[in-house]
Amino acid sequence: PAPLEHRLEVLGTLRFDGQPFSGRIRKGRELLALLLEARLLGRGGVSQLDLIDRLYPELEEEKAVAALKQLVYRLRSALGNTLILRSSAGYVLGPVASDAEEFLHGGDLGLWQGPFLPDLDEALAPDAREVLYQNLRARAAEGLQAHPEASLRAARILLEADPYDEAALALALLAQQALGHRKGMHELYRHSRERFLEVGERLPESEDAFLARHAPLTRI
């Protein structure tokens, strides 16, 4: 296999070769996220039609194709000619490693520096988002007894991404319980109950009653 020349980090703020990508073209960040999603899910690439539909829905097809080609040219000029390649499927990432792939292949929870691409629209790369968060939740639950600190950190990342994720809340409470942080456990649950009430959802009165509702997780 060709050596991986670059590294893309998406488990937190987007970085390319260790440098924040936030100052670069927003559409470029979105394009990289879409191409990475395709690779994470084992797809051959992303077709030109799919890319223009997702990146330039407001433009006529001819103008959207021209805009996409210009975007690819600008990214290649700034970050390397092999960053984005053409294939029979459309466009694919070139020899670029990623923290997301490393994590899915058994990498440490510490790879997560924050939610998946928090500065991009949640509707972007939804399948990759779901796969990554499912794996994060499962891995954090598996390590709950042996590594409660890491599980708590993972649960907080999940709650930052979705404050109404009950499974992540249960995981955070159990991690604090394992650490003996009863006061922190109580405070987290109190704030969470208030947040849920703001959207008309009422959680049980106590954290213990809430955890009883998530009994399968408590037995991990």
PDB file of C-alpha atoms in Angstrom:
ATOM      1  CA  PRO A   1       0.000   0.000   0.000  1.00  0.00           C
ATOM      2  CA  ALA A   2       1.060   3.586  -0.637  1.00  0.00           C
ATOM      3  CA  PRO A   3       2.454   5.319   2.472  1.00  0.00           C
ATOM      4  CA  LEU A   4       0.082   7.686   4.245  1.00  0.00           C
ATOM      5  CA  GLU A   5       1.516  11.140   3.648  1.00  0.00           C
ATOM      6  CA  HIS A   6      -0.858  13.228   5.748  1.00  0.00           C
ATOM      7  CA  ARG A   7      -3.085  12.988   8.837  1.00  0.00           C
ATOM      8  CA  LEU A   8      -6.615  14.271   9.244  1.00  0.00           C
ATOM      9  CA  GLU A   9      -8.035  14.701  12.760  1.00  0.00           C
ATOM     10  CA  VAL A  10     -11.804  14.968  13.146  1.00  0.00           C
ATOM     11  CA  LEU A  11     -12.423  13.783  16.734  1.00  0.00           C
ATOM     12  CA  GLY A  12     -12.634  17.355  17.947  1.00  0.00           C
ATOM     13  CA  THR A  13     -11.642  20.467  16.010  1.00  0.00           C
ATOM     14  CA  LEU A  14     -10.601  19.616  12.449  1.00  0.00           C
ATOM     15  CA  ARG A  15      -6.824  19.459  12.044  1.00  0.00           C
ATOM     16  CA  PHE A  16      -4.640  18.608   9.086  1.00  0.00           C
ATOM     17  CA  ASP A  17      -1.082  17.463   9.785  1.00  0.00           C
ATOM     18  CA  GLY A  18      -1.478  18.767  13.331  1.00  0.00           C
ATOM     19  CA  GLN A  19      -2.555  22.268  12.333  1.00  0.00           C
ATOM     20  CA  PRO A  20      -6.063  23.667  12.966  1.00  0.00           C
ATOM     21  CA  PHE A  21      -8.102  23.757   9.782  1.00  0.00           C
ATOM     22  CA  SER A  22     -10.576  26.352  11.102  1.00  0.00           C
ATOM     23  CA  GLY A  23      -9.097  29.241   9.138  1.00  0.00           C
ATOM     24  CA  ARG A  24      -9.433  27.501   5.788  1.00  0.00           C
ATOM     25  CA  ILE A  25     -12.327  27.383   3.340  1.00  0.00           C
ATOM     26  CA  ARG A  26     -15.481  26.057   5.013  1.00  0.00           C
ATOM     27  CA  LYS A  27     -16.497  24.137   1.899  1.00  0.00           C
ATOM     28  CA  GLY A  28     -13.075  22.519   1.934  1.00  0.00           C
ATOM     29  CA  ARG A  29     -13.641  21.264   5.453  1.00  0.00           C
ATOM     30  CA  GLU A  30     -17.032  19.905   4.408  1.00  0.00           C
ATOM     31  CA  LEU A  31     -15.560  18.164   1.374  1.00  0.00           C
ATOM     32  CA  LEU A  32     -12.886  16.444   3.463  1.00  0.00           C
ATOM     33  CA  ALA A  33     -15.528  15.313   5.960  1.00  0.00           C
ATOM     34  CA  LEU A  34     -17.659  13.795   3.191  1.00  0.00           C
ATOM     35  CA  LEU A  35     -14.713  11.971   1.641  1.00  0.00           C
ATOM     36  CA  LEU A  36     -13.613  10.653   5.021  1.00  0.00           C
ATOM     37  CA  GLU A  37     -17.150   9.459   5.752  1.00  0.00           C
ATOM     38  CA  ALA A  38     -17.110   7.446   2.519  1.00  0.00           C
ATOM     39  CA  ARG A  39     -13.874   5.757   3.508  1.00  0.00           C
ATOM     40  CA  LEU A  40     -15.021   5.066   7.075  1.00  0.00           C
ATOM     41  CA  LEU A  41     -18.084   3.295   5.704  1.00  0.00           C
ATOM     42  CA  GLY A  42     -16.149   1.312   3.116  1.00  0.00           C
ATOM     43  CA  ARG A  43     -17.546   3.131   0.119  1.00  0.00           C
ATOM     44  CA  GLY A  44     -15.463   3.541  -3.017  1.00  0.00           C
ATOM     45  CA  GLY A  45     -15.737   7.311  -2.920  1.00  0.00           C
ATOM     46  CA  VAL A  46     -18.311  10.022  -3.432  1.00  0.00           C
ATOM     47  CA  SER A  47     -19.722  10.778  -6.848  1.00  0.00           C
ATOM     48  CA  GLN A  48     -19.486  14.251  -8.308  1.00  0.00           C
ATOM     49  CA  LEU A  49     -23.287  14.449  -8.338  1.00  0.00           C
ATOM     50  CA  ASP A  50     -23.559  13.594  -4.636  1.00  0.00           C
ATOM     51  CA  LEU A  51     -20.896  16.145  -3.754  1.00  0.00           C
ATOM     52  CA  ILE A  52     -22.501  19.023  -5.615  1.00  0.00           C
ATOM     53  CA  ASP A  53     -25.898  18.116  -4.146  1.00  0.00           C
ATOM     54  CA  ARG A  54     -24.486  18.298  -0.626  1.00  0.00           C
ATOM     55  CA  LEU A  55     -22.015  21.160  -1.025  1.00  0.00           C
ATOM     56  CA  TYR A  56     -23.790  23.417  -3.518  1.00  0.00           C
ATOM     57  CA  PRO A  57     -27.540  22.677  -3.387  1.00  0.00           C
ATOM     58  CA  GLU A  58     -28.338  26.302  -4.235  1.00  0.00           C
ATOM     59  CA  LEU A  59     -26.401  26.333  -7.535  1.00  0.00           C
ATOM     60  CA  GLU A  60     -27.347  25.124 -11.000  1.00  0.00           C
ATOM     61  CA  GLU A  61     -25.529  21.914 -11.906  1.00  0.00           C
ATOM     62  CA  GLU A  62     -23.056  23.493 -14.320  1.00  0.00           C
ATOM     63  CA  LYS A  63     -22.033  26.181 -11.828  1.00  0.00           C
ATOM     64  CA  ALA A  64     -21.910  23.648  -8.987  1.00  0.00           C
ATOM     65  CA  VAL A  65     -19.561  21.372 -10.944  1.00  0.00           C
ATOM     66  CA  ALA A  66     -17.290  24.316 -11.701  1.00  0.00           C
ATOM     67  CA  ALA A  67     -17.325  25.349  -8.026  1.00  0.00           C
ATOM     68  CA  LEU A  68     -16.441  21.810  -6.914  1.00  0.00           C
ATOM     69  CA  LYS A  69     -13.529  21.578  -9.347  1.00  0.00           C
ATOM     70  CA  GLN A  70     -12.227  24.935  -8.158  1.00  0.00           C
ATOM     71  CA  LEU A  71     -12.540  23.812  -4.537  1.00  0.00           C
ATOM     72  CA  VAL A  72     -10.577  20.622  -5.213  1.00  0.00           C
ATOM     73  CA  TYR A  73      -7.909  22.642  -7.027  1.00  0.00           C
ATOM     74  CA  ARG A  74      -7.554  25.064  -4.113  1.00  0.00           C
ATOM     75  CA  LEU A  75      -7.272  22.271  -1.552  1.00  0.00           C
ATOM     76  CA  ARG A  76      -4.689  20.422  -3.623  1.00  0.00           C
ATOM     77  CA  SER A  77      -2.695  23.617  -4.063  1.00  0.00           C
ATOM     78  CA  ALA A  78      -2.753  24.345  -0.339  1.00  0.00           C
ATOM     79  CA  LEU A  79      -2.396  20.835   1.099  1.00  0.00           C
ATOM     80  CA  GLY A  80      -0.860  18.621  -1.583  1.00  0.00           C
ATOM     81  CA  ASN A  81      -1.755  17.237  -4.988  1.00  0.00           C
ATOM     82  CA  THR A  82      -2.431  13.740  -3.641  1.00  0.00           C
ATOM     83  CA  LEU A  83      -4.911  14.861  -0.972  1.00  0.00           C
ATOM     84  CA  ILE A  84      -7.979  14.315  -3.156  1.00  0.00           C
ATOM     85  CA  LEU A  85      -7.964  11.839  -6.025  1.00  0.00           C
ATOM     86  CA  ARG A  86     -10.358  10.886  -8.806  1.00  0.00           C
ATOM     87  CA  SER A  87     -11.638   7.335  -9.120  1.00  0.00           C
ATOM     88  CA  SER A  88     -14.320   5.450 -10.987  1.00  0.00           C
ATOM     89  CA  ALA A  89     -16.629   6.275  -8.053  1.00  0.00           C
ATOM     90  CA  GLY A  90     -15.920  10.014  -8.204  1.00  0.00           C
ATOM     91  CA  TYR A  91     -13.640  11.635  -5.623  1.00  0.00           C
ATOM     92  CA  VAL A  92     -11.712   9.837  -2.874  1.00  0.00           C
ATOM     93  CA  LEU A  93      -9.255  10.769  -0.149  1.00  0.00           C
ATOM     94  CA  GLY A  94      -5.670  10.122  -1.106  1.00  0.00           C
ATOM     95  CA  PRO A  95      -2.920   8.803   1.230  1.00  0.00           C
ATOM     96  CA  VAL A  96      -4.336  10.432   4.373  1.00  0.00           C
ATOM     97  CA  ALA A  97      -4.497   8.751   7.767  1.00  0.00           C
ATOM     98  CA  SER A  98      -7.195   9.762  10.259  1.00  0.00           C
ATOM     99  CA  ASP A  99      -7.803   9.562  13.982  1.00  0.00           C
ATOM    100  CA  ALA A 100     -11.342   8.320  13.261  1.00  0.00           C
ATOM    101  CA  GLU A 101     -10.085   5.249  11.423  1.00  0.00           C
ATOM    102  CA  GLU A 102      -7.468   4.627  14.090  1.00  0.00           C
ATOM    103  CA  PHE A 103     -10.158   4.718  16.772  1.00  0.00           C
ATOM    104  CA  LEU A 104     -12.497   2.372  14.890  1.00  0.00           C
ATOM    105  CA  HIS A 105      -9.612  -0.062  14.459  1.00  0.00           C
ATOM    106  CA  GLY A 106      -9.054  -0.258  18.210  1.00  0.00           C
ATOM    107  CA  GLY A 107      -7.342   3.009  19.023  1.00  0.00           C
ATOM    108  CA  ASP A 108      -7.423   4.527  22.494  1.00  0.00           C
ATOM    109  CA  LEU A 109     -10.305   6.647  23.824  1.00  0.00           C
ATOM    110  CA  GLY A 110      -7.736   9.403  24.244  1.00  0.00           C
ATOM    111  CA  LEU A 111      -7.896  10.002  20.483  1.00  0.00           C
ATOM    112  CA  TRP A 112     -11.104  11.911  21.178  1.00  0.00           C
ATOM    113  CA  GLN A 113     -10.361  15.587  21.880  1.00  0.00           C
ATOM    114  CA  GLY A 114     -14.004  16.662  21.590  1.00  0.00           C
ATOM    115  CA  PRO A 115     -17.179  15.888  19.620  1.00  0.00           C
ATOM    116  CA  PHE A 116     -16.912  14.802  15.995  1.00  0.00           C
ATOM    117  CA  LEU A 117     -16.407  17.956  13.891  1.00  0.00           C
ATOM    118  CA  PRO A 118     -18.332  20.258  16.252  1.00  0.00           C
ATOM    119  CA  ASP A 119     -17.828  23.294  13.991  1.00  0.00           C
ATOM    120  CA  LEU A 120     -19.610  21.694  11.031  1.00  0.00           C
ATOM    121  CA  ASP A 121     -23.337  21.162  10.481  1.00  0.00           C
ATOM    122  CA  GLU A 122     -24.633  18.025  12.216  1.00  0.00           C
ATOM    123  CA  ALA A 123     -26.408  17.074   8.979  1.00  0.00           C
ATOM    124  CA  LEU A 124     -23.000  16.672   7.341  1.00  0.00           C
ATOM    125  CA  ALA A 125     -21.619  13.102   7.323  1.00  0.00           C
ATOM    126  CA  PRO A 126     -24.450  11.750   9.531  1.00  0.00           C
ATOM    127  CA  ASP A 127     -23.565   8.081   8.951  1.00  0.00           C
ATOM    128  CA  ALA A 128     -19.960   8.590  10.047  1.00  0.00           C
ATOM    129  CA  ARG A 129     -21.191  10.548  13.065  1.00  0.00           C
ATOM    130  CA  GLU A 130     -23.509   7.715  14.097  1.00  0.00           C
ATOM    131  CA  VAL A 131     -20.871   4.991  13.674  1.00  0.00           C
ATOM    132  CA  LEU A 132     -18.262   6.929  15.629  1.00  0.00           C
ATOM    133  CA  TYR A 133     -20.573   7.834  18.504  1.00  0.00           C
ATOM    134  CA  GLN A 134     -21.948   4.295  18.747  1.00  0.00           C
ATOM    135  CA  ASN A 135     -18.416   2.956  19.015  1.00  0.00           C
ATOM    136  CA  LEU A 136     -17.410   5.631  21.526  1.00  0.00           C
ATOM    137  CA  ARG A 137     -20.402   4.845  23.714  1.00  0.00           C
ATOM    138  CA  ALA A 138     -19.821   1.095  23.551  1.00  0.00           C
ATOM    139  CA  ARG A 139     -16.081   1.335  24.239  1.00  0.00           C
ATOM    140  CA  ALA A 140     -16.622   3.712  27.145  1.00  0.00           C
ATOM    141  CA  ALA A 141     -19.210   1.356  28.647  1.00  0.00           C
ATOM    142  CA  GLU A 142     -16.858  -1.630  28.279  1.00  0.00           C
ATOM    143  CA  GLY A 143     -14.100   0.194  30.142  1.00  0.00           C
ATOM    144  CA  LEU A 144     -16.331   1.606  32.851  1.00  0.00           C
ATOM    145  CA  GLN A 145     -14.979  -0.473  35.739  1.00  0.00           C
ATOM    146  CA  ALA A 146     -11.326  -0.628  34.690  1.00  0.00           C
ATOM    147  CA  HIS A 147     -10.954   2.936  33.436  1.00  0.00           C
ATOM    148  CA  PRO A 148     -13.779   5.079  34.859  1.00  0.00           C
ATOM    149  CA  GLU A 149     -11.882   8.344  34.239  1.00  0.00           C
ATOM    150  CA  ALA A 150     -11.644   7.621  30.506  1.00  0.00           C
ATOM    151  CA  SER A 151     -15.279   6.529  30.422  1.00  0.00           C
ATOM    152  CA  LEU A 152     -16.368   9.731  32.156  1.00  0.00           C
ATOM    153  CA  ARG A 153     -14.438  11.846  29.670  1.00  0.00           C
ATOM    154  CA  ALA A 154     -16.002   9.941  26.768  1.00  0.00           C
ATOM    155  CA  ALA A 155     -19.479  10.354  28.253  1.00  0.00           C
ATOM    156  CA  ARG A 156     -18.935  14.101  28.590  1.00  0.00           C
ATOM    157  CA  ILE A 157     -17.928  14.294  24.919  1.00  0.00           C
ATOM    158  CA  LEU A 158     -21.113  12.429  23.993  1.00  0.00           C
ATOM    159  CA  LEU A 159     -23.194  14.800  26.120  1.00  0.00           C
ATOM    160  CA  GLU A 160     -21.489  17.809  24.563  1.00  0.00           C
ATOM    161  CA  ALA A 161     -22.528  16.474  21.167  1.00  0.00           C
ATOM    162  CA  ASP A 162     -26.063  15.669  22.351  1.00  0.00           C
ATOM    163  CA  PRO A 163     -27.127  16.933  25.808  1.00  0.00           C
ATOM    164  CA  TYR A 164     -30.292  14.788  25.580  1.00  0.00           C
ATOM    165  CA  ASP A 165     -28.490  11.466  25.089  1.00  0.00           C
ATOM    166  CA  GLU A 166     -29.856   9.451  28.019  1.00  0.00           C
ATOM    167  CA  ALA A 167     -27.435   6.569  27.491  1.00  0.00           C
ATOM    168  CA  ALA A 168     -24.488   8.974  27.662  1.00  0.00           C
ATOM    169  CA  LEU A 169     -25.927  10.560  30.801  1.00  0.00           C
ATOM    170  CA  ALA A 170     -26.270   7.130  32.423  1.00  0.00           C
ATOM    171  CA  LEU A 171     -22.693   6.338  31.446  1.00  0.00           C
ATOM    172  CA  ALA A 172     -21.421   9.598  32.973  1.00  0.00           C
ATOM    173  CA  LEU A 173     -23.320   8.955  36.206  1.00  0.00           C
ATOM    174  CA  LEU A 174     -21.983   5.408  36.480  1.00  0.00           C
ATOM    175  CA  ALA A 175     -18.435   6.576  35.828  1.00  0.00           C
ATOM    176  CA  GLN A 176     -18.723   9.142  38.610  1.00  0.00           C
ATOM    177  CA  GLN A 177     -20.191   6.490  40.861  1.00  0.00           C
ATOM    178  CA  ALA A 178     -17.242   4.191  40.123  1.00  0.00           C
ATOM    179  CA  LEU A 179     -14.882   7.057  40.983  1.00  0.00           C
ATOM    180  CA  GLY A 180     -16.712   7.708  44.256  1.00  0.00           C
ATOM    181  CA  HIS A 181     -17.820  11.177  43.120  1.00  0.00           C
ATOM    182  CA  ARG A 182     -21.292  11.073  44.602  1.00  0.00           C
ATOM    183  CA  LYS A 183     -21.562  14.858  44.841  1.00  0.00           C
ATOM    184  CA  GLY A 184     -20.526  15.324  41.218  1.00  0.00           C
ATOM    185  CA  MET A 185     -22.957  12.612  40.219  1.00  0.00           C
ATOM    186  CA  HIS A 186     -25.790  14.434  41.989  1.00  0.00           C
ATOM    187  CA  GLU A 187     -24.887  17.806  40.442  1.00  0.00           C
ATOM    188  CA  LEU A 188     -24.653  16.374  36.929  1.00  0.00           C
ATOM    189  CA  TYR A 189     -28.057  14.769  37.266  1.00  0.00           C
ATOM    190  CA  ARG A 190     -29.621  17.919  38.676  1.00  0.00           C
ATOM    191  CA  HIS A 191     -28.355  20.020  35.765  1.00  0.00           C
ATOM    192  CA  SER A 192     -29.445  17.361  33.293  1.00  0.00           C
ATOM    193  CA  ARG A 193     -32.965  17.213  34.745  1.00  0.00           C
ATOM    194  CA  GLU A 194     -33.234  20.987  34.379  1.00  0.00           C
ATOM    195  CA  ARG A 195     -32.047  20.815  30.773  1.00  0.00           C
ATOM    196  CA  PHE A 196     -34.562  18.090  29.934  1.00  0.00           C
ATOM    197  CA  LEU A 197     -37.369  20.065  31.596  1.00  0.00           C
ATOM    198  CA  GLU A 198     -36.600  22.999  29.305  1.00  0.00           C
ATOM    199  CA  VAL A 199     -37.741  20.870  26.363  1.00  0.00           C
ATOM    200  CA  GLY A 200     -40.699  19.359  28.207  1.00  0.00           C
ATOM    201  CA  GLU A 201     -39.057  16.052  29.182  1.00  0.00           C
ATOM    202  CA  ARG A 202     -39.216  14.935  32.804  1.00  0.00           C
ATOM    203  CA  LEU A 203     -36.563  12.581  34.115  1.00  0.00           C
ATOM    204  CA  PRO A 204     -37.025  10.575  37.360  1.00  0.00           C
ATOM    205  CA  GLU A 205     -36.533  12.495  40.583  1.00  0.00           C
ATOM    206  CA  SER A 206     -33.261  10.835  41.567  1.00  0.00           C
ATOM    207  CA  GLU A 207     -30.207   9.617  39.706  1.00  0.00           C
ATOM    208  CA  ASP A 208     -30.712   6.165  41.219  1.00  0.00           C
ATOM    209  CA  ALA A 209     -34.213   5.956  39.756  1.00  0.00           C
ATOM    210  CA  PHE A 210     -32.867   7.140  36.419  1.00  0.00           C
ATOM    211  CA  LEU A 211     -30.132   4.490  36.437  1.00  0.00           C
ATOM    212  CA  ALA A 212     -32.703   1.814  37.270  1.00  0.00           C
ATOM    213  CA  ARG A 213     -34.322   2.747  33.955  1.00  0.00           C
ATOM    214  CA  HIS A 214     -30.997   1.978  32.275  1.00  0.00           C
ATOM    215  CA  ALA A 215     -30.459  -1.334  34.066  1.00  0.00           C
ATOM    216  CA  PRO A 216     -28.635  -3.138  31.198  1.00  0.00           C
ATOM    217  CA  LEU A 217     -25.904  -0.487  31.255  1.00  0.00           C
ATOM    218  CA  THR A 218     -25.520  -0.698  35.029  1.00  0.00           C
ATOM    219  CA  ARG A 219     -24.655  -4.386  34.722  1.00  0.00           C
ATOM    220  CA  ILE A 220     -21.698  -3.796  32.357  1.00  0.00           C
TER     221      ILE A 220
END
